[in-house]
GROMACS .gro file of C-alpha atoms in nm:
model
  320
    1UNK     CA    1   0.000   0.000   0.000
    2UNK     CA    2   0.145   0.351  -0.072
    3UNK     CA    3  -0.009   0.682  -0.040
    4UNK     CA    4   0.047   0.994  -0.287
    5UNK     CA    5  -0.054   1.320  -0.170
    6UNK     CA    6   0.040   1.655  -0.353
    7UNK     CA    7   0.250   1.378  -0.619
    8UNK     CA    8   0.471   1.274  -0.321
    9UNK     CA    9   0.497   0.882  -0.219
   10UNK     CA   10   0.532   0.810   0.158
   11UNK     CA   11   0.577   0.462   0.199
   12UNK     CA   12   0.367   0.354   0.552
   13UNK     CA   13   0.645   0.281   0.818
   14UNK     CA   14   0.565   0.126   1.204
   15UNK     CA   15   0.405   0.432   1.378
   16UNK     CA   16   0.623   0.598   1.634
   17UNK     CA   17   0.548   0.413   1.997
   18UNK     CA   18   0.342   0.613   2.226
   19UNK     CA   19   0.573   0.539   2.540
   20UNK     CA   20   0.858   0.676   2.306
   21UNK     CA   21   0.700   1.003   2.217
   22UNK     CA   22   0.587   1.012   2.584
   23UNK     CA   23   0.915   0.992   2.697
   24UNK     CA   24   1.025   1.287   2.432
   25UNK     CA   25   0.741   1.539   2.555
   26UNK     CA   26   0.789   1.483   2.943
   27UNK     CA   27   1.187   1.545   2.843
   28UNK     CA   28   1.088   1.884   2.643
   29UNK     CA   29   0.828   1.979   2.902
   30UNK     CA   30   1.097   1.927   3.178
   31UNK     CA   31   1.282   2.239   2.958
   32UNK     CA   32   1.505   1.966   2.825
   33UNK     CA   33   1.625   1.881   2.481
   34UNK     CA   34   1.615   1.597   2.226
   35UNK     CA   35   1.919   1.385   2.103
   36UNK     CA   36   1.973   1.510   1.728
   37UNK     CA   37   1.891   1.160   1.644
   38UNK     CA   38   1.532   1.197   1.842
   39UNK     CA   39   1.482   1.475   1.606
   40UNK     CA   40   1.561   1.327   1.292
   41UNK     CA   41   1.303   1.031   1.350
   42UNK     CA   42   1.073   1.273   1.472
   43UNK     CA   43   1.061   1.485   1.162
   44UNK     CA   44   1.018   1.177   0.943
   45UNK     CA   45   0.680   1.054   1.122
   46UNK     CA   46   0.574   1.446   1.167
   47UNK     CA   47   0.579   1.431   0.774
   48UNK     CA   48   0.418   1.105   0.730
   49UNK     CA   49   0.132   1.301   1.002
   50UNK     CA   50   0.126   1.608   0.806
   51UNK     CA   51   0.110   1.468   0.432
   52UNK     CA   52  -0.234   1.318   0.533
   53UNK     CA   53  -0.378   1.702   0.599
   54UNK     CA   54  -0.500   1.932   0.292
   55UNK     CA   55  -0.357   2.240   0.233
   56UNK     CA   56  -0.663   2.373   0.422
   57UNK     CA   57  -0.718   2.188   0.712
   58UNK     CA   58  -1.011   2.086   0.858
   59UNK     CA   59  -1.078   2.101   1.217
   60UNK     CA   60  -1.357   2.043   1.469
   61UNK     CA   61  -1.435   2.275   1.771
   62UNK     CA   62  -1.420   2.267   2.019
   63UNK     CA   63  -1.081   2.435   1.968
   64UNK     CA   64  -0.809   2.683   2.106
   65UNK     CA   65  -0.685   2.892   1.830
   66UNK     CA   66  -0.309   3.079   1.899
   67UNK     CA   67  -0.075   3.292   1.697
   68UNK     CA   68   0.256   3.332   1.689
   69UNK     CA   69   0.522   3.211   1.958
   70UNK     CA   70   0.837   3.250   1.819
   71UNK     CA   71   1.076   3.048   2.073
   72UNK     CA   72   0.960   3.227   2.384
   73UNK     CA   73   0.903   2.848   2.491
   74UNK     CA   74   0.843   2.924   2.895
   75UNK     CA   75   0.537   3.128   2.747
   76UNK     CA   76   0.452   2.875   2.511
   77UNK     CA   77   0.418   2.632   2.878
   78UNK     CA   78   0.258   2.915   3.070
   79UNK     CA   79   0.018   2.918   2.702
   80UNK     CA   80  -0.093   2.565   2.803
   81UNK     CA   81  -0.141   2.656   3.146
   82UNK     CA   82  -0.398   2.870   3.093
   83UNK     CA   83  -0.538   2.688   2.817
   84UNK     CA   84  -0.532   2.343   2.903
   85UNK     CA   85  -0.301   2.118   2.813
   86UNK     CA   86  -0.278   1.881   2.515
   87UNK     CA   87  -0.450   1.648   2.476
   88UNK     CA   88  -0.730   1.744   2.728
   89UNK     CA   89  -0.736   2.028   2.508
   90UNK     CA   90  -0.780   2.069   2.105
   91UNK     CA   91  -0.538   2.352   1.966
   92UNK     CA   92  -0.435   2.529   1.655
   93UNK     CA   93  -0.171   2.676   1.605
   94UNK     CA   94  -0.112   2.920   1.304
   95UNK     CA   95   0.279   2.949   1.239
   96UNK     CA   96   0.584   3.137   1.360
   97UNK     CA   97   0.692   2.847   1.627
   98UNK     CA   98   1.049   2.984   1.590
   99UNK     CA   99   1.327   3.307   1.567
  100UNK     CA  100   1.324   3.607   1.803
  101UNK     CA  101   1.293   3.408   2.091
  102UNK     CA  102   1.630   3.146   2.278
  103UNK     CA  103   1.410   2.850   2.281
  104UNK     CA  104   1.337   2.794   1.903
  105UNK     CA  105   1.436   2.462   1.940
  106UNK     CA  106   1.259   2.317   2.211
  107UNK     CA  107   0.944   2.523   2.144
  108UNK     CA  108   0.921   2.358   1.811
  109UNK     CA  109   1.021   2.028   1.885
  110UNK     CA  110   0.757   2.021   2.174
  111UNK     CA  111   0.504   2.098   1.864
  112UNK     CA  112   0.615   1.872   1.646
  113UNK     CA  113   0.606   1.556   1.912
  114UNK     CA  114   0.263   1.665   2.035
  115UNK     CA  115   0.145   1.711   1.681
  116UNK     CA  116   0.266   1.331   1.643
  117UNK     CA  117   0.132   1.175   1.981
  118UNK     CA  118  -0.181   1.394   1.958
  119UNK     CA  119  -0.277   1.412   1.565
  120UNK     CA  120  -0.633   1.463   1.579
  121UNK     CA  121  -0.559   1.718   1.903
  122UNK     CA  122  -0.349   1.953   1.777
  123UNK     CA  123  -0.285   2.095   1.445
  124UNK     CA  124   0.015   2.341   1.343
  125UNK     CA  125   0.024   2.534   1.027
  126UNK     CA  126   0.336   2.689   0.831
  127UNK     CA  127   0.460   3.058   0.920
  128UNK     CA  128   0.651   3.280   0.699
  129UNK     CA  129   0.882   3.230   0.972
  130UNK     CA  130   0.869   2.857   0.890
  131UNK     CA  131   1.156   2.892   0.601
  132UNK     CA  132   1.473   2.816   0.529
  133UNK     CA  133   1.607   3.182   0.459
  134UNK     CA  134   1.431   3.364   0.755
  135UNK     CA  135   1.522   3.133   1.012
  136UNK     CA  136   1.850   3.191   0.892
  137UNK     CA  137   1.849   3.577   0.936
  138UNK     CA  138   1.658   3.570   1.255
  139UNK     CA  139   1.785   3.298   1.501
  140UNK     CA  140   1.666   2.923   1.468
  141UNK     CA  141   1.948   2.870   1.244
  142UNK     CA  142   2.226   3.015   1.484
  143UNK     CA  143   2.087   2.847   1.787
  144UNK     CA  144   2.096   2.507   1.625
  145UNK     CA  145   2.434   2.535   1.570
  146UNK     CA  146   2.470   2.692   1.917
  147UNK     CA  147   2.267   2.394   2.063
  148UNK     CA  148   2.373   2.122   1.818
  149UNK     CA  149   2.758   2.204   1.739
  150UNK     CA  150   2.604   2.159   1.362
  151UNK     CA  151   2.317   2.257   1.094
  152UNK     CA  152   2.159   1.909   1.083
  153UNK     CA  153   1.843   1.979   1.332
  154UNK     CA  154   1.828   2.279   1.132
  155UNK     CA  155   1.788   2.098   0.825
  156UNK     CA  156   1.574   1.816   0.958
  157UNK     CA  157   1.299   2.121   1.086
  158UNK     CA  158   1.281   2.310   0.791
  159UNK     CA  159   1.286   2.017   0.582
  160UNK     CA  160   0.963   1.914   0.780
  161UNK     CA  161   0.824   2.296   0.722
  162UNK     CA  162   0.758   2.259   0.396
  163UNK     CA  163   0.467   1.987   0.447
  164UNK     CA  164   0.292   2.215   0.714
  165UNK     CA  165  -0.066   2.321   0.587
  166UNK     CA  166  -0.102   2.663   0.474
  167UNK     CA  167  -0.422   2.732   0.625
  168UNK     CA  168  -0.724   2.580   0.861
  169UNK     CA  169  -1.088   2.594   0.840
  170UNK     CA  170  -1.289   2.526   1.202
  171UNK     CA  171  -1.612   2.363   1.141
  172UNK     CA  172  -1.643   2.507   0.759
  173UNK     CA  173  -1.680   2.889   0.901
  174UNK     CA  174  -1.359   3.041   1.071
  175UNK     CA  175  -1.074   3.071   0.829
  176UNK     CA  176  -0.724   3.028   0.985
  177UNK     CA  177  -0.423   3.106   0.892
  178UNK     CA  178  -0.097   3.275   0.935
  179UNK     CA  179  -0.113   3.634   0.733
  180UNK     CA  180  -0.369   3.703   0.540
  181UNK     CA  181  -0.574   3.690   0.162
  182UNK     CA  182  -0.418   3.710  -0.186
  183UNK     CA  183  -0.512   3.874  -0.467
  184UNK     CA  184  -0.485   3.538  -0.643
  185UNK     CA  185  -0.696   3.317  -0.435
  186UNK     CA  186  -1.087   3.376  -0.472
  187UNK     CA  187  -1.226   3.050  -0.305
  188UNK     CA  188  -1.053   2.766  -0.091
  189UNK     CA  189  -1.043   2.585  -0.324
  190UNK     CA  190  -0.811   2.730  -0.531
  191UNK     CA  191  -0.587   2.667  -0.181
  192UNK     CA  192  -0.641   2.308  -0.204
  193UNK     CA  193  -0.509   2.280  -0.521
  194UNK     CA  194  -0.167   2.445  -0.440
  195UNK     CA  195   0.115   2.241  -0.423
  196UNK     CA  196   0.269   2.312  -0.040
  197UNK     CA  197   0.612   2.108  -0.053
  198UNK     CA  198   0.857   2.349  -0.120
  199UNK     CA  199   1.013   2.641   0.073
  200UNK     CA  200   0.796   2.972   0.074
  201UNK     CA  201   0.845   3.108  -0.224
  202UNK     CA  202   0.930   3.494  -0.268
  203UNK     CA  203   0.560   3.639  -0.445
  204UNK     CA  204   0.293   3.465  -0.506
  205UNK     CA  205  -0.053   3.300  -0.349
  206UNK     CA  206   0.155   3.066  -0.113
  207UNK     CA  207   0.383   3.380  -0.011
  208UNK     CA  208   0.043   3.612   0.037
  209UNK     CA  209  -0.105   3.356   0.258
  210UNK     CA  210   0.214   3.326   0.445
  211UNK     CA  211   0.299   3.748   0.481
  212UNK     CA  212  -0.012   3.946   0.411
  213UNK     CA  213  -0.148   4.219   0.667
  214UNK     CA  214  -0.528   4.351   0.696
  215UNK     CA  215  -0.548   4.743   0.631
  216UNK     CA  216  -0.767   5.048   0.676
  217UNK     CA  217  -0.721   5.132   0.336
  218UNK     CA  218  -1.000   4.939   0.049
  219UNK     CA  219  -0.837   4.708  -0.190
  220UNK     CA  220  -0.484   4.557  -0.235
  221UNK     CA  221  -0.160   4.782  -0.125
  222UNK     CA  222   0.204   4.685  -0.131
  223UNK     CA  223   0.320   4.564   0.218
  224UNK     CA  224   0.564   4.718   0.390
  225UNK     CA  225   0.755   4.443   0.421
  226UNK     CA  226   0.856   4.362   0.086
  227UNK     CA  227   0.631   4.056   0.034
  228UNK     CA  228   0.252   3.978   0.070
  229UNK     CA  229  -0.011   4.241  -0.005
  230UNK     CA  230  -0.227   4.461   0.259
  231UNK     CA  231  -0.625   4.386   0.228
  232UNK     CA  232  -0.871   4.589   0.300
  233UNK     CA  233  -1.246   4.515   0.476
  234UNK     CA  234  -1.398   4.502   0.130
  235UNK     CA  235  -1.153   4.199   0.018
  236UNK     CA  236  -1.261   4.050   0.379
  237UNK     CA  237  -1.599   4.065   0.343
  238UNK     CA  238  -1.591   3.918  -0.027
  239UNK     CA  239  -1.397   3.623   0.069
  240UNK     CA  240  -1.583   3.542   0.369
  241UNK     CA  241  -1.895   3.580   0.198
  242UNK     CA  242  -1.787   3.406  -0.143
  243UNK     CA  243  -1.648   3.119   0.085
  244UNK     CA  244  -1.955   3.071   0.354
  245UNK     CA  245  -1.718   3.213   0.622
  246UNK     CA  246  -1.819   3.427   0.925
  247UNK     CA  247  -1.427   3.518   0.987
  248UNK     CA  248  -1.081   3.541   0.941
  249UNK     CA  249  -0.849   3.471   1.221
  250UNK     CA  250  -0.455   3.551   1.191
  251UNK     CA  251  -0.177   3.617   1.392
  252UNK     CA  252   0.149   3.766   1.161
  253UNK     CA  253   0.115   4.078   1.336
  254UNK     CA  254   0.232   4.236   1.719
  255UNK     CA  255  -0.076   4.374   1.869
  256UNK     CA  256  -0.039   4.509   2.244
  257UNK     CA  257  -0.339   4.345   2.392
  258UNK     CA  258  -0.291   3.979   2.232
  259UNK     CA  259  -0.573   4.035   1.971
  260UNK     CA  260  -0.716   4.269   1.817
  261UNK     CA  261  -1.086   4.308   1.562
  262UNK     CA  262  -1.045   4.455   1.220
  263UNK     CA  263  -1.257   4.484   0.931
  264UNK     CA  264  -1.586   4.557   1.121
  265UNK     CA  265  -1.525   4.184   1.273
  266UNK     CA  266  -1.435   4.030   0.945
  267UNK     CA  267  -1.077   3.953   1.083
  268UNK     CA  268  -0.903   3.932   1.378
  269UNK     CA  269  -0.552   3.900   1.509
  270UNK     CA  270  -0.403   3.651   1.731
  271UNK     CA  271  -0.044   3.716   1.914
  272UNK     CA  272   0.079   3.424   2.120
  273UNK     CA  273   0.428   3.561   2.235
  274UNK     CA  274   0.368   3.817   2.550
  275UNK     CA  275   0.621   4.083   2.580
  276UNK     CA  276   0.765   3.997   2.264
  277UNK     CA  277   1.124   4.003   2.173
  278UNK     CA  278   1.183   3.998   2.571
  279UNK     CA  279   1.119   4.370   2.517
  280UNK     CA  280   0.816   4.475   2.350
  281UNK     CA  281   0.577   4.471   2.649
  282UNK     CA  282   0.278   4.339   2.475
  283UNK     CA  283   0.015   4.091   2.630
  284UNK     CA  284  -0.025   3.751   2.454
  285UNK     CA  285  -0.406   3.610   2.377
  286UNK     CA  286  -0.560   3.271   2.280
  287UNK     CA  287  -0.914   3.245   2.172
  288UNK     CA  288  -1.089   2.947   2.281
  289UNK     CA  289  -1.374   2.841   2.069
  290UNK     CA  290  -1.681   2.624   2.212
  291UNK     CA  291  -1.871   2.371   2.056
  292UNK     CA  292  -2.049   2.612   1.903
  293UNK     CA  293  -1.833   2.861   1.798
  294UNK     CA  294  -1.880   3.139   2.060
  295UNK     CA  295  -1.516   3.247   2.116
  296UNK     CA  296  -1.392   3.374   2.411
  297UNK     CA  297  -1.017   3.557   2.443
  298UNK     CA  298  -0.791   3.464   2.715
  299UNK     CA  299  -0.528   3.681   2.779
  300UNK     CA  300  -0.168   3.639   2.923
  301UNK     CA  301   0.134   3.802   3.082
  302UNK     CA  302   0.474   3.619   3.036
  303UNK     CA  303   0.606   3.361   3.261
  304UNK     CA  304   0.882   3.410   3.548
  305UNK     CA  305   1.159   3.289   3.416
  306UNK     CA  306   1.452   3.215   3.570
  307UNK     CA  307   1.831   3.173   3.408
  308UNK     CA  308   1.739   3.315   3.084
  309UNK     CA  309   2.013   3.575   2.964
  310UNK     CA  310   1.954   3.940   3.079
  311UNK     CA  311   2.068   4.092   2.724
  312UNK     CA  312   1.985   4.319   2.517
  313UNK     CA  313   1.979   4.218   2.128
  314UNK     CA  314   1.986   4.384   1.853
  315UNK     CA  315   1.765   4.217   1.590
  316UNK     CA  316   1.695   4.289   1.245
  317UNK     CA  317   1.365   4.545   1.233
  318UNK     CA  318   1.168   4.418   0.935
  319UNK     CA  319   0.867   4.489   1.152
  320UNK     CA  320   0.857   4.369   1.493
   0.00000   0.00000   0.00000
């Protein structure tokens, strides 16, 4: 038996033993780290997980839906304290699991394991920081080294990036995803049809979906950062409405109170990472979605942390 998805063979191999991936999430959880080898095997069943989903995921509420986390990892465990933890509760993630933050690595191998112990509980989609050449401009790709003494974890991650789902749907109505719309795409559909594998390419549907910002300003604008368009609340509306959708929730974007409404509640904004960049002051949110789709936003300060390095960095300001 063999199974082709997006023209890709994956031959079926033994699935991964529960008691093993137990033992690799109570070691991550503990603030530890895998074995490079751990990884590598990890990575190949994550793909074998992942090249079952469409490029626009399905997925039942109830259902916590976060934004981005970039390797602040202690708030990514203080996340799941206030949340619930997996697999007691269902959770979506929508991208940017790495850069910025010290704990790249062990934020996004935590999501990766649960993502293979938990399939049907958790589901993780791609990130424009999910790439190859941003990760290394911004940090995963020096830590790795720094953690590793070489590039191969590196590799094995953003190897596995490219068969992350672009976007998620939750019960046929709330579109999820990481940025925002495209010019290009019209229905879902023309999403499902895309051909994901690859790294994010520079312009294009897959990049829009990936980098694209709401606006006050009608129509399509060029983004200010140099891919991905902005969208206004008449694009919203039409694709929610051509679609059978009631919204449009993203993360992408810093917003000081961990979310934020746009469009006349067409779209919203979801920011995962409080005080971002160790720095930036901001609270994080989560919005928790009931069985029948009456949200509710829970908002969070960031954890007390203790041993983490009292620097200051400077990082590179393509829009913090």
């Amino acid at each position: 038996y063999q199974r082709r998805v997006h023209g890709r063979d994956l031959q079926p191999k033994p699935p991964m033993p529960a008691l093993e991936l137990d033992e690799y999430i109570d070691t991550l959880r503990g603030g530890g780290k895998l074995e490079e080898e751990q990884v590598r095997l990890l990575c190949e069943k994550a793909k074998e997980v992942l090249l079952k989903e469409e490029n626009v995921h399905h997925v039942a509420c109830p259902v916590t839906v976060c934004g981005d986390v970039h390797g602040q990892f202690y708030d990514l465990k203080e996340l799941f304290r206030i949340g619930g933890d997996v697999p007691d509760t269902n959770y979506l993630f929508m991208g940017d699991y790495v850069d910025r933050g010290y704990f790249s690595v062990e934020t996004v191998s935590l999501l990766v394991a649960l993502k293979v112990r938990y399939p049907h509980r958790i589901a993780i989609l791609r990130g424009n920081h999910e790439s190859r050449q941003i990760t290394q401009v911004y940090g995963f790709y020096d830590e790795c080294l720094r953690k590793y003494a070489s590039p191969a974890v590196w590799m094995y991650f953003t190897d596995l990036f490219d068969y992350l789902p672009l976007t998620g749907v939750v019960e046929n109505q709330i579109f999820c995803l990481h940025g925002g719309l495209s010019p290009a795409i019209e229905t879902l559909d023309n999403i499902r049809s895309m051909d994901r594998v690859q790294e994010v390419p520079h312009e294009g549907p897959m990049c829009d979906l990936l980098w694209s910002d709401p606006d006050d300003r009608a129509g399509w604008g060029a983004s200010p950062r140099g891919a991905g368009f902005t969208f206004g609340q008449d694009e919203s509306e039409k694709f929610n409405h051509s679609n059978g959708l009631t919204l449009i929730a993203r993360a992408h974007q810093l917003v000081m109170e961990g979310y934020n409404w746009s469009h006349e509640r067409n779209t919203v904004t979801i920011f995962s990472a409080p005080n971002y960049c160790y720095r930036c002051g901001n609270l994080a949110a989560i919005m928790e979605l009931d069985d029948s789709l009456n949200y509710t936003f829970l908002q969070f300060d960031p954890a007390p942390r203790r041993g983490e390095p009292h620097v200051t960095r400077r990082t590179p300001e393509y829009f913090l």
